[in-house]
Amino acid sequence: MKILVLGPGGREHALVRTLLADPDVTQVDAAPGNAGIAAEVPVHQIDANDPEEVVALAQRLGSDLVVIGPEAPLAAGVSDALRAVHVPVFGPSAAAAQLESSKVFAKQVMTVAGVSTAASVHAKTAEQVRAACVEFGAPYVIKDDGLAAGKGVVVTEDLAAALAHAESCFASGSTVVVEEFLDGPEVSVFVIADGTPDGAVALSPAQDFKRIHDDDQGPNTGGMGAYTPLDWLPENFTEQVLDQVARPVLAEMDQRGTPFLGVLYCGLAVTTRGIRVIEFNARFGDPETQPVLSRLTTPLGQLLLAAARSELAERPELTPRFTDSSAVAVVLASPGYPGTTRTGAVMTGIADAEALEKVAVFHAGTAANDSGEYLSAGGRVLAVVGQGDTLAQARQRAYQGLELIHLEDGQYRTDIARRAVAGEIQLP
Ligand code: AMP
Ligand code: GLY
């Protein structure tokens, strides 16, 4: 099986590596990829958001499956264009990807499907925002309605900051969603959906760290670290998520004539009143994918191809299975991230980190120079994943790896999975 992976980040690096480990996969190509991906498979410098360019590449390569990593190609209709020429694709149509690209759309679907989420108001003016903030009380949650790579959300106790964020969304032509604040720990669950009402399976839950600084301080980022599994969740948690969240939403998407085929990323809060949806994404999460796939024992290429062919219900042997180990990912980011970043710095120590037992480095924003050195080339530069028999061991290995890597003024959190290791995460 020949697979083409679209996207430039750490998630795609993990997808590429995990696909290469599937015995049925004979070739993996990537577009555009990054320097780490290019060290493992052929990369193609096309515009992965351009449906025509992607179709032409997939046809030239004779791809048996295209796996779409990020949200932008989904919203641009790349999946629709591939399906129109009968290239199997893992990733939803542009219509179905609105579950991620529009917060308002996602809320409407959840309401009809009877899925619990935070109470919210769709606001188009500053007055509406202020009124909703007063209604819900602090902390205030203000979300840009459009795609913002996880950075369009401000959660703050400061009403002036909440209003200022809403103004900046209006200024860029967007509207905002004001929400009730959800307490309780956050969980990411990736549901692999094959576009039929019975074809949905879940991967092992993970927890993501969204803020830039330790102790959840500072602005939101795309994600600064993650770990899996979450031993503080009840045993049947993924079944609950499938029953209470994923299946009702997938059934409603089917009902609307826009079936969802791809990853339904359920961003959840486990609150005193039960599981609440914070957000949906229409793709694998980054960086959660890096540790989650590190533990997957089911052949990923076969799983995603069966989903692309809407055959999951007939293939119970592909129900995702995981090793008993734990995995922790810590992201190294450029100075300035998530604001204006400084890139182009030479990095050292990546090979040393990878030489450690049970340590893997996934590249995100990297480039290589003529001497074969790696340079920083993006906000999030790489993720170091440690695996271990215990979460504590996995965490220790991730940080040991990270300490060998040098990026001038690079930023990383020192507290990824710390509270879970200390047994401090309690369900309300
Ligand atoms: P989103 O892009 O909707 O996932 O929001 C990004 C982050 O903001 C989430 O991962 C949460 O940490 C936080 N957040 C979003 N909505 C809420 C909410 N209603 N209550 C509490 N925190 C939230
Ligand atoms: N880690 C959060 C996301 O991928 O959106």
Coordinates of C-alpha atoms and ligand atoms in Angstrom, one line a residue:
M1 CA 0.0 0.0 0.0
K2 CA 1.3 3.5 -1.0
I3 CA 0.3 6.3 1.3
L4 CA 0.6 10.1 0.9
V5 CA 0.6 12.1 4.1
L6 CA -0.3 15.8 3.8
G7 CA 1.0 18.4 6.3
P8 CA 4.1 20.0 7.7
G9 CA 4.1 19.3 11.4
G10 CA 5.0 17.0 14.3
R11 CA 1.7 15.2 14.0
E12 CA 2.5 14.3 10.4
H13 CA 6.0 13.1 11.4
A14 CA 4.3 10.7 13.9
L15 CA 1.8 9.6 11.2
V16 CA 4.6 8.9 8.7
R17 CA 6.7 6.9 11.2
T18 CA 3.7 4.9 12.4
L19 CA 2.6 4.2 8.9
L20 CA 6.1 3.0 8.0
A21 CA 5.8 0.4 10.8
D22 CA 2.7 -1.2 9.2
P23 CA 3.8 -4.3 7.3
D24 CA 1.2 -3.7 4.6
V25 CA 2.6 -0.2 3.8
T26 CA 5.2 -0.3 1.0
Q27 CA 5.8 3.4 0.5
V28 CA 5.0 6.6 2.3
D29 CA 5.4 10.1 0.7
A30 CA 4.7 13.4 2.3
A31 CA 3.8 16.9 1.2
P32 CA 5.2 19.3 2.1
G33 CA 6.6 17.6 5.2
N34 CA 9.5 19.0 7.2
A35 CA 13.2 18.3 7.6
G36 CA 12.6 15.4 10.0
I37 CA 10.1 13.8 7.7
A38 CA 12.4 14.3 4.7
A39 CA 15.0 12.3 6.5
E40 CA 12.7 9.3 6.4
V41 CA 10.5 9.5 3.2
P42 CA 10.4 11.4 -0.1
V43 CA 8.8 14.9 0.3
H44 CA 7.1 16.9 -2.4
Q45 CA 7.0 20.7 -2.3
I46 CA 3.4 21.4 -3.4
D47 CA 0.8 23.6 -1.9
A48 CA -1.0 20.9 0.2
N49 CA -4.0 23.3 0.5
D50 CA -4.6 23.3 -3.3
P51 CA -7.0 20.5 -4.3
E52 CA -5.7 20.4 -7.9
E53 CA -2.0 20.1 -6.8
V54 CA -2.8 17.4 -4.3
V55 CA -4.9 15.4 -6.8
A56 CA -2.1 15.6 -9.4
L57 CA 0.5 14.4 -6.9
A58 CA -1.6 11.5 -5.6
Q59 CA -2.3 10.4 -9.1
R60 CA 1.3 10.6 -10.2
L61 CA 2.4 8.6 -7.1
G62 CA -0.4 6.1 -7.5
S63 CA -1.3 6.6 -3.9
D64 CA -3.7 4.0 -2.5
L65 CA -4.6 6.3 0.4
V66 CA -4.1 10.0 1.2
V67 CA -4.0 10.9 4.9
I68 CA -4.7 14.6 5.6
G69 CA -3.0 15.9 8.8
P70 CA -4.0 19.6 9.3
E71 CA -7.3 21.4 9.1
A72 CA -6.5 23.9 6.3
P73 CA -6.5 21.3 3.4
L74 CA -9.8 20.0 4.8
A75 CA -11.5 23.4 4.8
A76 CA -10.1 24.0 1.3
G77 CA -11.9 20.9 0.0
V78 CA -8.8 18.7 -0.7
S79 CA -10.6 15.6 0.6
D80 CA -13.6 16.3 -1.7
A81 CA -11.4 16.7 -4.7
L82 CA -9.6 13.4 -4.0
R83 CA -12.9 11.5 -3.4
A84 CA -14.2 13.0 -6.7
V85 CA -11.4 11.2 -8.6
H86 CA -11.8 8.0 -6.5
V87 CA -8.6 8.3 -4.6
P88 CA -9.2 6.8 -1.1
V89 CA -8.8 9.6 1.5
F90 CA -8.7 9.7 5.2
G91 CA -10.1 13.2 6.2
P92 CA -13.6 14.7 6.1
S93 CA -15.2 16.8 3.4
A94 CA -15.1 20.5 3.7
A95 CA -18.8 20.4 4.7
A96 CA -18.1 17.9 7.5
A97 CA -14.9 19.7 8.6
Q98 CA -17.1 22.6 9.7
L99 CA -17.3 20.8 13.0
E100 CA -13.9 22.3 13.5
S101 CA -13.9 25.3 11.2
S102 CA -17.0 26.9 12.7
K103 CA -17.7 26.9 16.4
V104 CA -21.2 28.1 15.7
F105 CA -21.8 25.1 13.4
A106 CA -20.5 22.7 16.0
K107 CA -22.8 24.1 18.6
Q108 CA -25.8 23.7 16.3
V109 CA -24.9 20.1 15.6
M110 CA -24.4 19.3 19.3
T111 CA -27.8 20.9 20.2
V112 CA -29.7 18.8 17.7
A113 CA -27.7 15.6 18.6
G114 CA -28.3 16.2 22.3
V115 CA -24.6 16.3 23.2
S116 CA -23.6 18.3 26.3
T117 CA -21.4 21.3 25.8
A118 CA -20.8 24.7 27.5
A119 CA -23.8 27.1 27.3
S120 CA -22.9 29.8 24.7
V121 CA -23.9 32.9 22.9
H122 CA -23.0 33.8 19.3
A123 CA -22.1 37.5 19.4
K124 CA -21.7 39.9 16.6
T125 CA -21.3 43.2 18.5
A126 CA -19.3 44.4 21.5
E127 CA -22.6 45.0 23.4
Q128 CA -23.6 41.4 22.9
V129 CA -20.2 40.2 24.1
R130 CA -20.5 42.3 27.3
A131 CA -24.0 41.1 28.0
A132 CA -23.0 37.5 27.6
C133 CA -19.9 38.0 29.9
V134 CA -22.1 39.5 32.6
E135 CA -24.6 36.6 32.2
F136 CA -22.0 33.8 32.5
G137 CA -19.7 35.5 34.9
A138 CA -15.9 35.1 35.3
P139 CA -13.7 33.4 34.1
Y140 CA -14.7 34.7 30.7
V141 CA -14.3 32.4 27.6
I142 CA -14.2 34.2 24.2
K143 CA -13.7 32.2 21.0
D144 CA -13.1 33.4 17.5
D145 CA -15.8 31.6 15.3
G146 CA -13.3 30.8 12.6
L147 CA -10.2 28.6 12.3
A148 CA -7.4 29.9 14.5
A149 CA -5.1 26.9 15.0
G150 CA -6.1 26.7 18.7
K151 CA -5.0 30.2 19.3
G152 CA -8.4 32.0 18.8
V153 CA -9.6 31.4 22.4
V154 CA -9.0 33.6 25.4
V155 CA -9.9 32.5 28.9
T156 CA -9.5 35.3 31.4
E157 CA -10.7 36.7 34.7
D158 CA -10.2 40.2 33.2
L159 CA -13.4 41.6 31.5
A160 CA -11.4 44.2 29.7
A161 CA -9.1 41.6 28.2
A162 CA -12.1 39.5 27.2
L163 CA -13.7 42.5 25.4
A164 CA -10.4 43.4 23.7
H165 CA -10.1 39.9 22.3
A166 CA -13.6 40.0 20.9
E167 CA -12.8 43.4 19.3
S168 CA -9.8 41.9 17.6
C169 CA -11.9 39.1 16.2
F170 CA -14.5 41.6 14.9
A171 CA -11.7 43.7 13.4
S172 CA -10.5 40.6 11.4
G173 CA -14.0 40.1 10.0
S174 CA -15.0 37.3 12.3
T175 CA -17.7 36.8 14.9
V176 CA -17.3 35.4 18.4
V177 CA -18.7 32.7 20.7
V178 CA -18.9 33.6 24.4
E179 CA -19.1 30.6 26.6
E180 CA -19.8 29.4 30.1
F181 CA -16.5 28.3 31.8
L182 CA -16.1 24.6 32.3
D183 CA -14.2 23.3 35.3
G184 CA -12.6 19.9 35.6
P185 CA -9.7 18.2 33.8
E186 CA -9.5 18.3 30.0
V187 CA -9.2 15.1 27.9
S188 CA -8.6 14.7 24.1
V189 CA -10.1 11.6 22.5
F190 CA -9.5 10.8 18.9
V191 CA -12.4 8.9 17.3
I192 CA -11.6 7.3 13.9
A193 CA -14.9 7.5 11.9
D194 CA -15.6 5.8 8.6
G195 CA -18.6 7.9 7.5
T196 CA -21.2 5.2 8.4
P197 CA -23.3 5.3 11.6
D198 CA -21.6 2.1 13.0
G199 CA -18.1 2.8 12.0
A200 CA -16.4 4.6 14.9
V201 CA -13.6 3.5 17.1
A202 CA -11.6 5.5 19.7
L203 CA -7.9 5.8 20.4
S204 CA -6.4 6.0 23.9
P205 CA -7.3 9.3 25.7
A206 CA -4.6 11.9 26.1
Q207 CA -4.2 15.2 27.9
D208 CA -2.8 18.3 26.2
F209 CA -1.2 21.3 27.8
K210 CA -2.4 24.4 26.0
R211 CA -0.8 27.3 27.8
I212 CA 2.8 28.4 27.0
H213 CA 4.1 28.5 30.6
D214 CA 4.2 26.1 33.5
D215 CA 1.2 25.9 35.8
D216 CA -1.1 26.8 32.8
Q217 CA 0.1 30.4 32.8
G218 CA 0.3 32.7 29.7
P219 CA -1.5 32.6 26.4
N220 CA -2.9 29.5 24.6
T221 CA -0.8 27.7 22.1
G222 CA -1.3 24.9 19.7
G223 CA -0.2 22.6 22.5
M224 CA 3.0 22.4 24.5
G225 CA 3.0 18.8 25.6
A226 CA 0.8 15.7 26.1
Y227 CA 0.7 12.4 27.8
T228 CA -1.3 9.1 27.5
P229 CA -2.9 7.0 28.9
L230 CA -4.9 8.8 31.7
D231 CA -5.0 6.4 34.6
W232 CA -7.3 8.8 36.5
L233 CA -10.2 8.3 34.1
P234 CA -12.9 5.7 34.8
E235 CA -12.4 2.3 33.0
N236 CA -15.2 2.8 30.5
F237 CA -14.4 6.4 29.6
T238 CA -13.9 5.9 25.9
E239 CA -17.1 3.9 25.6
Q240 CA -18.9 6.8 27.3
V241 CA -17.4 9.3 24.9
L242 CA -18.4 7.1 21.9
D243 CA -22.0 6.7 23.3
Q244 CA -22.6 10.2 24.7
V245 CA -20.6 12.3 22.2
A246 CA -19.2 10.8 19.1
R247 CA -22.0 8.5 17.8
P248 CA -24.8 11.1 18.3
V249 CA -22.7 13.7 16.4
L250 CA -21.7 11.3 13.7
A251 CA -25.4 10.2 13.3
E252 CA -26.5 13.9 13.0
M253 CA -23.8 14.6 10.4
D254 CA -25.0 11.5 8.4
Q255 CA -28.6 12.8 8.8
R256 CA -27.6 16.1 7.3
G257 CA -26.2 14.4 4.3
T258 CA -22.6 15.3 5.3
P259 CA -21.2 12.1 6.8
F260 CA -18.0 12.5 8.7
L261 CA -15.0 10.4 7.7
G262 CA -11.8 11.1 9.4
V263 CA -10.7 11.9 13.0
L264 CA -13.4 13.4 15.2
Y265 CA -11.2 14.9 17.8
C266 CA -13.3 15.3 20.9
G267 CA -11.9 18.0 23.2
L268 CA -13.7 17.3 26.5
A269 CA -13.9 18.6 30.1
V270 CA -14.8 16.1 32.8
T271 CA -16.9 18.2 35.0
T272 CA -19.1 17.7 38.1
R273 CA -22.0 17.3 35.8
G274 CA -20.4 14.8 33.5
I275 CA -18.6 14.9 30.2
R276 CA -18.9 18.2 28.4
V277 CA -17.5 19.0 24.9
I278 CA -15.1 22.0 24.8
E279 CA -14.5 21.7 21.0
F280 CA -14.3 19.4 18.1
N281 CA -11.5 19.2 15.6
A282 CA -11.7 17.3 12.3
R283 CA -8.2 15.9 12.5
F284 CA -5.6 14.4 14.8
G285 CA -4.4 16.7 17.6
D286 CA -0.9 18.0 17.8
P287 CA 1.1 17.1 20.0
E288 CA -1.2 14.4 21.4
T289 CA -0.8 12.3 18.3
Q290 CA 2.9 11.8 18.9
P291 CA 2.5 10.0 22.3
V292 CA -0.8 8.3 21.3
L293 CA 0.6 6.7 18.1
S294 CA 3.8 5.7 20.0
R295 CA 1.6 3.2 21.9
L296 CA -0.6 2.0 19.0
T297 CA 0.0 -1.7 18.1
T298 CA -2.8 -1.9 15.5
P299 CA -1.4 -1.4 11.9
L300 CA -2.2 2.3 11.2
G301 CA -2.2 2.1 7.4
Q302 CA -4.7 -0.7 7.4
L303 CA -6.9 1.0 10.0
L304 CA -7.0 4.3 8.1
L305 CA -7.6 2.6 4.7
A306 CA -10.5 0.6 6.2
A307 CA -11.9 3.9 7.5
A308 CA -11.4 5.5 4.1
R309 CA -13.3 2.6 2.5
S310 CA -16.1 2.8 5.2
E311 CA -15.3 -0.8 6.3
L312 CA -14.6 -0.4 10.0
A313 CA -17.7 -2.2 11.1
E314 CA -16.6 -5.3 9.2
R315 CA -13.0 -5.2 10.5
P316 CA -13.1 -5.7 14.3
E317 CA -9.5 -6.9 14.2
L318 CA -8.6 -3.3 13.4
T319 CA -10.1 -1.9 16.6
P320 CA -7.3 0.1 18.0
R321 CA -5.0 -1.6 20.6
F322 CA -2.2 -0.1 22.7
T323 CA 0.8 -1.2 24.6
D324 CA 0.6 -1.1 28.4
S325 CA 3.3 1.6 28.5
S326 CA 2.9 5.3 29.0
A327 CA 4.1 8.1 26.7
V328 CA 4.9 11.7 27.4
A329 CA 5.6 14.4 24.7
V330 CA 7.2 17.7 25.5
V331 CA 7.3 20.4 22.9
L332 CA 10.3 22.7 22.2
A333 CA 9.2 26.0 20.8
S334 CA 11.0 29.0 19.3
P335 CA 11.6 32.2 21.3
G336 CA 8.5 34.4 21.1
Y337 CA 6.0 31.7 20.5
P338 CA 2.9 31.9 20.4
G339 CA 3.6 35.5 19.4
T340 CA 6.1 36.6 16.8
T341 CA 8.8 34.0 16.7
R342 CA 12.5 34.1 16.0
T343 CA 13.6 31.2 13.8
G344 CA 16.6 30.1 11.7
A345 CA 18.7 29.0 14.7
V346 CA 21.0 26.0 14.4
M347 CA 20.0 23.2 16.8
T348 CA 22.2 20.5 18.2
G349 CA 21.7 17.3 20.1
I350 CA 18.7 15.8 18.3
A351 CA 20.6 12.6 17.3
D352 CA 21.9 12.3 20.9
A353 CA 18.3 12.5 22.2
E354 CA 17.1 9.9 19.7
A355 CA 19.9 7.5 20.7
L356 CA 18.4 7.3 24.3
E357 CA 16.4 4.2 25.1
K358 CA 12.6 4.7 24.4
V359 CA 13.1 8.3 23.3
A360 CA 11.8 9.6 19.9
V361 CA 12.1 13.1 18.4
F362 CA 9.3 14.3 16.1
H363 CA 10.1 17.4 14.0
A364 CA 7.5 20.1 13.6
G365 CA 9.0 23.5 12.4
T366 CA 12.5 22.4 11.3
A367 CA 14.6 22.9 8.2
A368 CA 18.0 21.5 7.3
N369 CA 21.0 23.5 5.9
D370 CA 23.6 22.4 3.4
S371 CA 25.8 20.9 6.1
G372 CA 22.9 18.7 7.3
E373 CA 22.3 20.7 10.5
Y374 CA 18.8 21.2 11.7
L375 CA 17.4 24.8 12.0
S376 CA 14.4 26.0 13.8
A377 CA 11.7 27.0 11.2
G378 CA 8.5 27.5 13.1
G379 CA 6.7 28.3 16.3
R380 CA 6.7 24.8 17.6
V381 CA 10.0 23.2 16.6
L382 CA 9.9 19.6 17.8
A383 CA 8.4 17.2 20.3
V384 CA 10.4 14.8 22.4
V385 CA 8.4 11.6 23.3
G386 CA 9.5 9.4 26.1
Q387 CA 8.0 6.0 26.7
G388 CA 8.1 3.9 29.9
D389 CA 6.5 1.2 31.9
T390 CA 5.2 4.0 34.1
L391 CA 4.2 7.5 33.5
A392 CA 7.0 8.7 35.7
Q393 CA 9.5 6.8 33.7
A394 CA 8.1 8.1 30.4
R395 CA 8.2 11.6 31.7
Q396 CA 11.8 11.3 32.9
R397 CA 12.9 9.9 29.5
A398 CA 11.2 12.8 27.6
Y399 CA 12.9 15.4 29.7
Q400 CA 16.3 13.6 29.5
G401 CA 16.0 13.7 25.7
L402 CA 14.9 17.3 25.7
E403 CA 17.9 18.4 27.9
L404 CA 20.3 17.1 25.3
I405 CA 18.8 19.3 22.6
H406 CA 20.0 22.9 22.3
L407 CA 18.0 25.7 20.7
E408 CA 19.0 29.2 21.8
D409 CA 16.3 30.8 23.9
G410 CA 14.0 27.8 23.2
Q411 CA 11.0 27.4 25.4
Y412 CA 9.5 24.4 26.9
R413 CA 7.3 23.6 29.9
T414 CA 8.8 21.7 32.8
D415 CA 5.5 20.5 34.2
I416 CA 4.1 18.2 31.4
A417 CA 2.4 15.2 33.2
R418 CA 3.8 16.3 36.6
R419 CA 0.5 16.5 38.4
A420 CA -0.6 13.1 36.9
V421 CA 2.6 11.5 38.1
A422 CA 2.1 12.9 41.5
G423 CA -1.5 11.5 41.6
E424 CA -2.9 15.1 41.9
I425 CA -5.5 14.9 39.2
Q426 CA -8.9 14.3 40.8
L427 CA -12.2 14.0 39.0
P428 CA -14.7 16.4 40.4
Ligands
AMP1 P1 -10.7 25.5 22.0 O1 -10.0 26.0 20.8 O2 -12.2 25.7 21.9 O3 -10.3 24.1 22.3 O4 -10.2 26.2 23.3 C1 -8.8 26.2 23.6 C2 -8.7 26.0 25.1 O5 -9.3 27.0 25.9 C3 -9.3 24.7 25.6 O6 -8.4 23.6 25.4 C4 -9.5 25.0 27.1 O7 -8.3 24.9 27.8 C5 -9.9 26.5 27.0 N1 -11.4 26.5 27.0 C6 -12.1 26.6 25.9 N2 -13.4 26.7 26.2 C7 -13.5 26.6 27.5 C8 -14.6 26.6 28.4 N3 -15.9 26.7 28.0 N4 -14.3 26.5 29.7 C9 -13.0 26.4 30.2 N5 -12.0 26.4 29.3 C10 -12.2 26.5 28.0
GLY2 N1 -3.4 20.0 20.7 C1 -4.6 20.7 20.3 C2 -4.9 20.6 18.9 O1 -4.3 19.9 18.1 O2 -5.8 21.4 18.5

